[in-house]
Coordinates of C-alpha atoms in Angstrom, one line a residue:
Chain A
M639 CA 256.3 179.2 10.1
A640 CA 253.4 178.8 12.5
N641 CA 253.4 175.1 11.6
I642 CA 257.0 174.6 12.6
A643 CA 256.3 176.2 16.0
E644 CA 253.4 174.0 16.6
Q645 CA 255.1 170.7 15.5
R646 CA 258.0 171.6 17.7
I647 CA 256.0 172.4 20.8
K648 CA 253.9 169.2 20.4
R649 CA 257.1 167.1 20.4
E650 CA 258.6 169.1 23.2
F651 CA 255.5 168.8 25.2
K652 CA 255.6 165.0 25.1
E653 CA 259.3 165.1 25.9
V654 CA 258.8 167.2 29.0
V655 CA 255.8 165.3 30.2
K656 CA 257.3 161.9 30.0
S657 CA 260.9 162.7 31.1
D658 CA 261.9 161.2 34.4
E659 CA 264.7 163.7 34.7
V660 CA 262.2 166.4 34.5
S661 CA 259.9 165.0 37.2
A662 CA 263.0 164.6 39.5
F663 CA 263.7 168.3 39.2
N664 CA 260.0 169.1 39.9
I665 CA 259.1 171.0 36.7
K666 CA 255.9 170.7 34.9
V667 CA 254.2 172.0 31.7
E668 CA 250.6 171.8 30.8
L669 CA 248.4 173.1 28.0
V670 CA 246.1 176.0 28.6
N671 CA 244.1 175.5 25.3
D672 CA 244.5 173.2 22.4
T673 CA 246.4 175.6 20.1
F674 CA 249.9 175.0 21.7
T675 CA 250.5 178.8 21.7
E676 CA 249.9 179.2 25.4
L677 CA 251.2 176.9 28.1
R678 CA 251.3 176.8 31.9
G679 CA 254.5 175.9 33.6
E680 CA 255.4 175.2 37.1
I681 CA 258.7 174.9 38.9
A682 CA 259.4 173.9 42.5
G683 CA 261.6 176.2 44.5
P684 CA 265.1 174.7 44.8
P685 CA 266.1 173.2 48.2
D686 CA 268.3 175.3 50.6
T687 CA 266.9 178.5 49.1
A688 CA 264.3 181.0 50.3
Y689 CA 262.0 179.5 47.7
E690 CA 262.2 175.9 49.0
G691 CA 258.8 174.2 49.4
G692 CA 257.1 176.7 47.1
K693 CA 255.4 175.9 43.7
F694 CA 255.8 178.8 41.2
K695 CA 253.4 179.0 38.3
L696 CA 254.6 180.4 34.9
E697 CA 252.7 181.8 31.9
I698 CA 254.4 180.6 28.7
K699 CA 253.5 182.1 25.3
I700 CA 254.9 180.5 22.2
P701 CA 255.6 183.1 19.4
E702 CA 254.8 182.2 15.7
T703 CA 258.6 182.3 15.0
Y704 CA 259.4 179.7 17.7
P705 CA 262.0 178.0 18.0
F706 CA 264.0 180.8 16.3
N707 CA 262.7 183.3 18.8
P708 CA 262.4 182.5 22.5
P709 CA 259.1 181.7 24.3
Q710 CA 257.7 184.6 26.4
V711 CA 257.7 183.6 30.0
K712 CA 256.6 185.3 33.2
F713 CA 255.8 184.4 36.7
V714 CA 252.2 184.2 37.6
T715 CA 252.9 183.4 41.2
K716 CA 254.2 186.4 43.1
I717 CA 257.8 186.2 44.0
W718 CA 260.5 188.3 45.7
H719 CA 263.6 187.9 43.6
P720 CA 266.1 190.5 42.1
N721 CA 265.7 189.2 38.5
I722 CA 261.9 188.9 38.6
S723 CA 259.5 191.8 38.8
S724 CA 257.5 191.7 42.1
V725 CA 254.8 193.6 40.2
T726 CA 254.4 192.0 36.8
G727 CA 256.3 188.7 37.1
A728 CA 258.6 189.7 34.2
I729 CA 261.9 187.9 34.1
C730 CA 265.4 189.1 33.3
L731 CA 267.2 186.1 32.0
D732 CA 269.6 186.1 29.1
I733 CA 268.3 183.0 27.4
L734 CA 264.8 184.5 27.2
K735 CA 266.3 187.4 25.3
D736 CA 269.3 187.7 23.1
Q737 CA 270.9 184.5 24.2
W738 CA 268.1 182.2 23.2
A739 CA 269.1 179.5 20.7
A740 CA 266.9 177.3 18.6
A741 CA 268.4 174.2 20.1
M742 CA 267.0 175.1 23.5
T743 CA 263.7 173.8 24.7
L744 CA 261.0 174.5 27.3
R745 CA 262.9 172.1 29.5
T746 CA 266.0 174.3 29.2
V747 CA 264.0 177.3 30.1
L748 CA 262.3 175.8 33.2
L749 CA 265.6 174.3 34.4
S750 CA 267.3 177.7 33.9
L751 CA 264.6 179.5 35.8
Q752 CA 265.0 177.0 38.7
A753 CA 268.8 177.7 38.6
L754 CA 268.0 181.5 38.6
L755 CA 266.0 181.0 41.8
A756 CA 269.0 179.3 43.4
A757 CA 271.5 181.9 42.1
A758 CA 270.2 185.4 41.6
E759 CA 272.2 187.9 39.5
P760 CA 271.6 191.2 41.4
D761 CA 273.9 193.2 39.1
D762 CA 271.5 192.5 36.2
P763 CA 268.2 193.2 38.0
Q764 CA 264.6 193.2 36.8
D765 CA 263.3 194.6 40.1
A766 CA 265.6 197.4 41.4
V767 CA 264.1 197.5 44.9
V768 CA 264.6 193.8 45.5
A769 CA 268.1 193.8 44.0
Q770 CA 269.1 196.7 46.3
Q771 CA 267.8 194.8 49.3
F772 CA 269.6 191.7 48.2
K773 CA 272.9 193.5 48.0
E774 CA 272.6 195.8 51.0
N775 CA 270.6 193.8 53.5
N776 CA 270.8 190.2 52.5
P777 CA 269.4 188.7 55.8
I778 CA 266.2 190.8 55.4
F779 CA 266.0 189.9 51.7
Q780 CA 266.2 186.1 52.6
R781 CA 263.4 186.5 55.2
T782 CA 261.3 188.5 52.9
A783 CA 261.7 186.1 50.0
R784 CA 260.8 183.2 52.3
H785 CA 257.8 185.0 53.6
W786 CA 256.5 185.6 50.0
T787 CA 257.1 181.9 49.2
C788 CA 254.9 181.1 52.1
A789 CA 252.2 183.7 51.4
Y790 CA 251.9 183.1 47.6
A791 CA 253.6 179.8 46.6
G792 CA 252.4 177.5 49.3
G793 CA 255.7 177.4 51.1
P794 CA 255.8 175.8 54.5
K795 CA 257.8 178.1 56.7
S796 CA 255.8 180.9 58.2
D797 CA 257.6 183.8 59.8
K798 CA 255.4 184.9 62.7
E799 CA 257.0 188.3 63.2
L800 CA 256.6 189.3 59.6
E801 CA 253.1 187.9 59.4
E802 CA 252.0 189.9 62.4
K803 CA 253.3 193.1 60.8
V804 CA 251.2 192.4 57.7
V805 CA 248.2 191.7 59.9
S806 CA 248.7 194.9 61.9
M807 CA 248.7 196.9 58.7
K808 CA 245.6 195.1 57.4
N809 CA 244.0 196.1 60.7
M810 CA 244.8 199.7 59.9
G811 CA 242.7 199.3 56.7
F812 CA 245.4 198.6 54.1
D813 CA 245.0 195.9 51.5
E814 CA 247.0 192.8 52.4
H815 CA 249.1 192.5 49.3
K816 CA 249.8 196.3 49.2
A817 CA 250.8 196.1 52.8
R818 CA 253.2 193.2 52.2
V819 CA 254.8 195.1 49.2
A820 CA 255.2 198.2 51.3
L821 CA 256.7 196.3 54.3
S822 CA 259.0 194.3 52.0
T823 CA 260.1 197.5 50.3
K824 CA 260.8 199.3 53.6
D825 CA 262.7 196.5 55.2
W826 CA 259.7 195.7 57.5
D827 CA 259.5 199.0 59.2
V828 CA 255.8 199.5 59.9
T829 CA 255.9 203.3 60.2
R830 CA 257.9 203.8 57.0
A831 CA 255.7 201.2 55.2
A832 CA 252.5 203.1 56.3
E833 CA 254.0 206.4 55.1
Y834 CA 254.9 204.8 51.8
L835 CA 251.3 203.7 51.3
I836 CA 249.8 207.0 52.2
S837 CA 252.1 209.2 50.1
Chain B
M383 CA 252.0 205.8 21.7
D384 CA 250.3 209.0 22.7
G385 CA 252.0 212.2 23.9
N386 CA 251.4 212.0 27.6
F387 CA 253.3 208.8 28.3
S388 CA 253.1 207.5 31.9
Y389 CA 254.8 204.4 33.2
D390 CA 252.5 201.5 33.8
P391 CA 254.0 199.1 36.2
A392 CA 251.6 196.4 35.2
K393 CA 252.8 196.4 31.6
N394 CA 255.8 194.4 30.4
Y395 CA 258.0 196.8 28.4
D396 CA 260.5 194.0 27.5
E397 CA 257.7 192.4 25.5
D398 CA 257.1 195.6 23.7
T399 CA 260.7 196.0 22.8
M400 CA 260.8 192.4 21.5
A401 CA 257.6 192.9 19.5
Q402 CA 259.1 196.1 18.0
Q403 CA 262.2 194.1 17.1
R404 CA 260.1 191.5 15.3
A405 CA 258.3 194.2 13.4
I406 CA 261.6 195.5 12.1
E407 CA 262.7 192.0 11.2
K408 CA 259.4 191.5 9.3
E409 CA 259.9 194.8 7.4
I410 CA 263.4 193.6 6.3
A411 CA 261.9 190.2 5.4
E412 CA 259.3 191.8 3.2
S413 CA 261.7 193.9 1.3
Q414 CA 264.6 191.4 0.7
S415 CA 264.7 187.8 -0.3
L416 CA 266.6 185.4 2.0
I417 CA 268.6 184.4 -1.2
G418 CA 268.3 186.9 -4.0
S419 CA 268.9 186.6 -7.8
V420 CA 272.2 186.9 -9.5
L421 CA 273.2 190.5 -10.1
S422 CA 275.8 192.2 -12.3
F423 CA 278.3 194.6 -10.7
D424 CA 276.6 197.5 -12.5
D425 CA 273.5 196.8 -10.3
I426 CA 275.8 196.8 -7.2
V427 CA 277.6 200.0 -8.1
E428 CA 274.2 201.8 -8.2
E429 CA 274.0 201.4 -4.4
Y430 CA 276.8 203.9 -4.0
A431 CA 276.7 207.6 -4.6
K432 CA 278.6 208.9 -7.7
E433 CA 281.0 210.7 -5.4
D434 CA 281.8 207.6 -3.4
A435 CA 285.0 207.0 -5.3
V436 CA 286.5 204.4 -2.8
Y437 CA 283.6 202.0 -3.2
R438 CA 283.1 202.6 -6.9
H439 CA 286.8 201.9 -7.4
K440 CA 286.6 198.6 -5.4
V441 CA 283.6 197.4 -7.4
E442 CA 285.8 197.9 -10.6
D443 CA 288.4 195.8 -8.9
L444 CA 285.9 193.0 -8.2
K445 CA 284.9 193.0 -11.8
T446 CA 288.4 191.9 -12.8
R447 CA 288.0 188.6 -10.8
Y448 CA 284.2 187.9 -10.6
K449 CA 281.4 187.8 -13.0
T450 CA 278.4 188.2 -10.8
V451 CA 277.1 188.6 -7.2
R452 CA 274.1 187.1 -5.4
K453 CA 272.6 189.1 -2.5
V454 CA 271.6 187.5 0.8
R455 CA 269.2 189.0 3.3
G456 CA 270.9 191.1 6.0
D457 CA 269.4 189.5 9.1
G458 CA 272.6 188.6 11.0
N459 CA 272.5 185.1 9.6
C460 CA 273.9 186.1 6.2
F461 CA 277.3 184.5 6.5
F462 CA 275.7 181.1 7.3
R463 CA 273.0 181.4 4.7
A464 CA 275.5 182.6 2.0
F465 CA 277.9 179.8 2.9
G466 CA 275.1 177.2 2.8
F467 CA 273.6 178.2 -0.4
A468 CA 276.9 178.8 -2.3
Y469 CA 278.3 175.5 -1.2
L470 CA 275.2 173.4 -2.0
E471 CA 275.0 175.2 -5.4
R472 CA 278.5 174.1 -6.1
L473 CA 277.7 170.5 -5.1
L474 CA 275.0 170.4 -7.7
T475 CA 277.6 169.7 -10.4
R476 CA 280.1 167.8 -8.2
P477 CA 278.8 164.4 -7.2
E478 CA 282.1 163.3 -5.6
E479 CA 282.3 166.3 -3.4
Y480 CA 278.6 165.8 -2.6
S481 CA 279.4 162.3 -1.2
R482 CA 282.2 163.6 0.9
F483 CA 280.0 166.4 2.3
V484 CA 277.1 164.0 3.1
D485 CA 279.6 161.7 4.8
I486 CA 281.1 164.4 7.0
T487 CA 277.8 165.9 7.9
Q488 CA 276.2 162.5 8.7
K489 CA 279.0 161.9 11.2
S490 CA 278.8 165.4 12.7
K491 CA 275.6 164.5 14.6
D492 CA 277.4 162.0 16.9
K493 CA 280.3 164.4 17.4
L494 CA 277.9 167.1 18.6
L495 CA 276.0 164.7 20.8
A496 CA 279.3 163.6 22.4
L497 CA 279.9 167.3 23.2
G498 CA 276.7 167.4 25.2
F499 CA 274.3 169.1 22.8
P500 CA 270.7 168.0 23.6
Q501 CA 269.7 165.0 21.5
F502 CA 266.0 166.0 21.3
T503 CA 266.6 169.2 19.3
L504 CA 269.9 168.2 17.6
E505 CA 268.3 165.3 15.8
D506 CA 265.5 167.5 14.6
F507 CA 267.9 170.0 13.1
H508 CA 270.2 167.4 11.7
D509 CA 267.3 165.5 10.0
V510 CA 266.1 168.7 8.2
F511 CA 269.7 169.7 7.4
M512 CA 270.4 166.3 5.7
D513 CA 267.1 166.5 3.8
I514 CA 268.1 169.9 2.4
V515 CA 271.6 168.6 1.5
S516 CA 270.0 165.7 -0.3
Q517 CA 268.2 168.0 -2.6
V518 CA 271.4 168.8 -4.5
K519 CA 272.0 165.2 -5.4
S520 CA 271.5 164.9 -9.1
P521 CA 269.2 165.9 -10.7
G522 CA 268.9 168.8 -8.3
T523 CA 268.4 172.3 -9.7
V524 CA 269.5 175.8 -8.6
E525 CA 265.8 176.9 -8.8
K526 CA 264.7 174.2 -6.3
L527 CA 267.6 175.0 -4.0
K528 CA 266.7 178.7 -4.1
E529 CA 263.1 177.9 -3.3
T530 CA 264.2 175.9 -0.3
F531 CA 266.5 178.6 0.9
N532 CA 263.8 181.2 0.6
D533 CA 261.4 179.1 2.7
Q534 CA 262.0 180.9 6.1
G535 CA 261.5 177.8 8.2
L536 CA 263.7 175.4 6.3
S537 CA 266.3 178.0 5.6
D538 CA 266.5 178.8 9.3
Y539 CA 266.7 175.2 10.2
F540 CA 269.7 174.9 7.9
V541 CA 271.3 178.0 9.5
V542 CA 270.8 176.6 13.0
Y543 CA 272.6 173.4 12.2
L544 CA 275.6 175.3 10.7
R545 CA 275.7 177.4 13.9
L546 CA 275.7 174.2 15.9
L547 CA 278.6 172.9 13.7
V548 CA 280.6 176.0 14.5
S549 CA 279.9 175.8 18.2
G550 CA 280.9 172.1 18.1
E551 CA 284.1 172.9 16.3
L552 CA 285.0 175.6 18.8
Q553 CA 284.1 173.7 21.9
G554 CA 285.7 170.5 20.6
N555 CA 289.0 172.3 20.0
E556 CA 288.8 174.8 22.8
G557 CA 292.6 175.2 23.3
E558 CA 293.1 176.3 19.7
Y559 CA 290.4 179.0 19.8
L560 CA 290.5 180.4 23.3
H561 CA 293.1 183.1 22.5
F562 CA 291.0 184.4 19.6
I563 CA 288.0 185.2 21.8
D564 CA 287.8 188.7 23.1
G565 CA 286.6 189.6 26.6
E566 CA 286.9 187.4 29.6
R567 CA 284.9 184.5 28.5
T568 CA 285.2 180.8 28.0
V569 CA 284.7 179.2 24.6
K570 CA 281.4 177.7 25.8
E571 CA 280.2 181.2 26.9
F572 CA 281.3 182.7 23.6
C573 CA 279.3 180.0 21.8
G574 CA 276.2 180.7 23.9
Q575 CA 276.5 184.4 23.3
E576 CA 277.8 184.8 19.8
V577 CA 277.4 181.5 17.8
E578 CA 274.3 179.6 18.8
P579 CA 271.7 182.4 19.0
M580 CA 270.1 183.2 15.6
G581 CA 270.9 186.6 14.1
K582 CA 274.4 186.9 15.8
E583 CA 276.8 188.2 13.2
S584 CA 279.8 186.2 12.1
D585 CA 283.5 187.1 12.5
H586 CA 286.7 185.5 11.3
I587 CA 286.5 182.9 14.1
H588 CA 283.0 181.7 12.9
I589 CA 284.4 181.4 9.3
V590 CA 287.5 179.5 10.3
A591 CA 285.5 177.1 12.5
L592 CA 282.9 176.4 9.8
A593 CA 285.5 175.9 7.1
R594 CA 287.3 173.4 9.3
S595 CA 284.3 171.6 10.7
V596 CA 283.1 170.6 7.2
G597 CA 286.4 170.8 5.3
V598 CA 285.4 173.5 2.9
P599 CA 287.9 176.3 2.1
V600 CA 286.3 179.7 1.9
A601 CA 287.6 183.0 0.5
V602 CA 286.2 186.4 1.5
E603 CA 286.7 189.7 -0.3
Y604 CA 286.7 192.4 2.3
M605 CA 285.4 195.7 0.9
D606 CA 285.9 198.5 3.3
R607 CA 287.2 202.1 3.2
E608 CA 290.8 201.2 3.5
G609 CA 293.1 201.2 0.4
N610 CA 291.8 201.0 -3.2
K611 CA 291.4 197.3 -3.7
C612 CA 289.4 194.6 -2.0
N613 CA 291.3 192.5 0.5
L614 CA 291.0 188.8 -0.2
L615 CA 291.3 186.5 2.9
S616 CA 291.3 182.7 2.5
F617 CA 290.1 180.5 5.2
S618 CA 291.6 177.1 4.7
P619 CA 290.4 174.0 6.6
G620 CA 293.9 172.6 6.7
E621 CA 296.1 172.7 9.8
G622 CA 298.1 175.9 10.3
G623 CA 298.4 177.1 6.6
E624 CA 302.0 178.5 6.9
G625 CA 304.2 177.3 4.1
G626 CA 301.6 174.6 3.2
Q627 CA 299.7 174.5 0.0
E628 CA 296.6 176.7 0.2
A629 CA 293.5 174.8 -1.0
Q630 CA 291.6 176.4 -3.8
P631 CA 288.5 178.1 -2.3
S632 CA 285.2 176.2 -2.8
L633 CA 283.2 179.4 -2.5
F634 CA 283.7 183.2 -2.5
L635 CA 281.9 185.7 -0.4
L636 CA 281.9 189.5 -0.5
Y637 CA 282.0 191.3 2.9
R638 CA 280.9 194.8 3.2
P639 CA 280.8 196.1 6.8
G640 CA 278.2 194.0 8.7
H641 CA 277.2 191.9 5.7
Y642 CA 278.0 189.0 3.4
D643 CA 276.9 188.2 -0.1
I644 CA 277.9 185.5 -2.6
L645 CA 280.5 186.1 -5.4
Y646 CA 280.8 184.1 -8.6
P647 CA 284.4 184.0 -10.1
L648 CA 285.0 184.6 -13.8

C-alpha cells in the first residue's frame, strides 16, 4: 500500500512541477523531506478577489492509503475565508472529504482550492464567524479578507484605516494577531474588540 | 479521550474523524477478505437466527437455483469487486469472450479521455486494469486471480477503473440516465458524488451502466424482508429490453441490504 502511494506521488510531483498549465495558474508543490509523505503547496490568490496578490502556503500530508483516500491539506498562511478556519487553517471542501476520487491529483486539489478562494460556499462553512460576516456584512468581509491577505500573504493593498485600528490596539498592549482577530470578528469596532479580548 | 473534554481550537477535529473512519475500515479489513472462499448455503444460513423465518426461507429458495456463494468484503466497493472477480473468473474458461472483453476495455480508455477524464491518472488505472485482465488469459487460475483481488492495492486499482467506466457510461449518455438520478443534480454531479469516490455503494443505476459499458449481462438476486422468495432482476446491456430477447446473465450476484456477494448457479 505505502508503495503505491509513494509511486503515485513521485509521478504526480513531476507532473505538477513541469506542467505549463500549472505555472500559468500559479500553483506550486515542493518536497518537505525525501519521504514523499509531506509536501508543501502554494497557491496564488485569484485575480479580482480579496485574495489577489497573496501567496498562500499549504501543508499537504499524504496518507498511506493514497490515492484511495484524499491528501490531508490545510492552510499554513492565515486567511479570512468562510470555508477555511481562521484559527487552524482547516479546510471544508468536499473533494478533501467524501467526494475525493482516486483519479484526482494534487493538481486537482490545488486548482480546487484556488476556485474555492474565488467562490466561497458560506452555507457549508468551516469558520462560522467568517461565514456569518460574509453573509450579513459582505463589504466588511471583503475589506477584512483583503487586509488579512496583505498582513499574512504578502498582498499589496494595505487598508490604512484597518491597519491603524490594529496599531491602536497594539499600543493598548494587545498582541497584534489577537487584536486583528478580535477586530475582524467584531466588524472593526475597537471598543467591542477590546471587550472581546478582555472577557 | 478523557472525561473532562474541552474544545481545543488549535486541533483539527476533521482529521480525528477521518482517522477514526480509517481505523474502522482497518478493523473490517482484518476480519474479512476482499474476496472470500466459496461457501455452502448452510454456512450462510448460520448468519441468521433460528427464528428468522423469512431469511431462512429465502436461503432455501436460493438453494434450488445456486450451488454456492462467495463472500466479498463489505467496504462499499463490494458490487464492483464482486462483478470484477466473478466476470474474470468466468473468462478463465472462455477465451473468445476474453478477447471480446480485452478489445472493449482497451478501447474504453480513449472514450474516457474524450469525455475529459485526466490522462495522467486514467492511464495509470487503465494500465493496471489491463494487466489484471490479462491474468485470466490461459493458463490463468482462480487461485492466482483470488490472490490478485486480495491484494488491496491492485484490487482497488481495478475497482477505480470500473467506477470510471460507470461514470463514463453515465456522462456519455446523459440524456438516458438523467431521469433516474434522485435529487436536483446533474449526471456529472452524481458521478462526482456517488460513482467515482471509493466506498460509495452501488444502486441499480451503477449496475445498468456497468453492464452496458462492458456489454456484460448481470443478474442480481434481491434478498430482503418482502415476500418469501428472492427477487431476481436481470440487467441486460442491450437497448431497452422490452419484448427483445434477454441475454443469458454472465454472472449472478446476491444482494442483501447494503451488500453484494457472488452466486454460482447449479
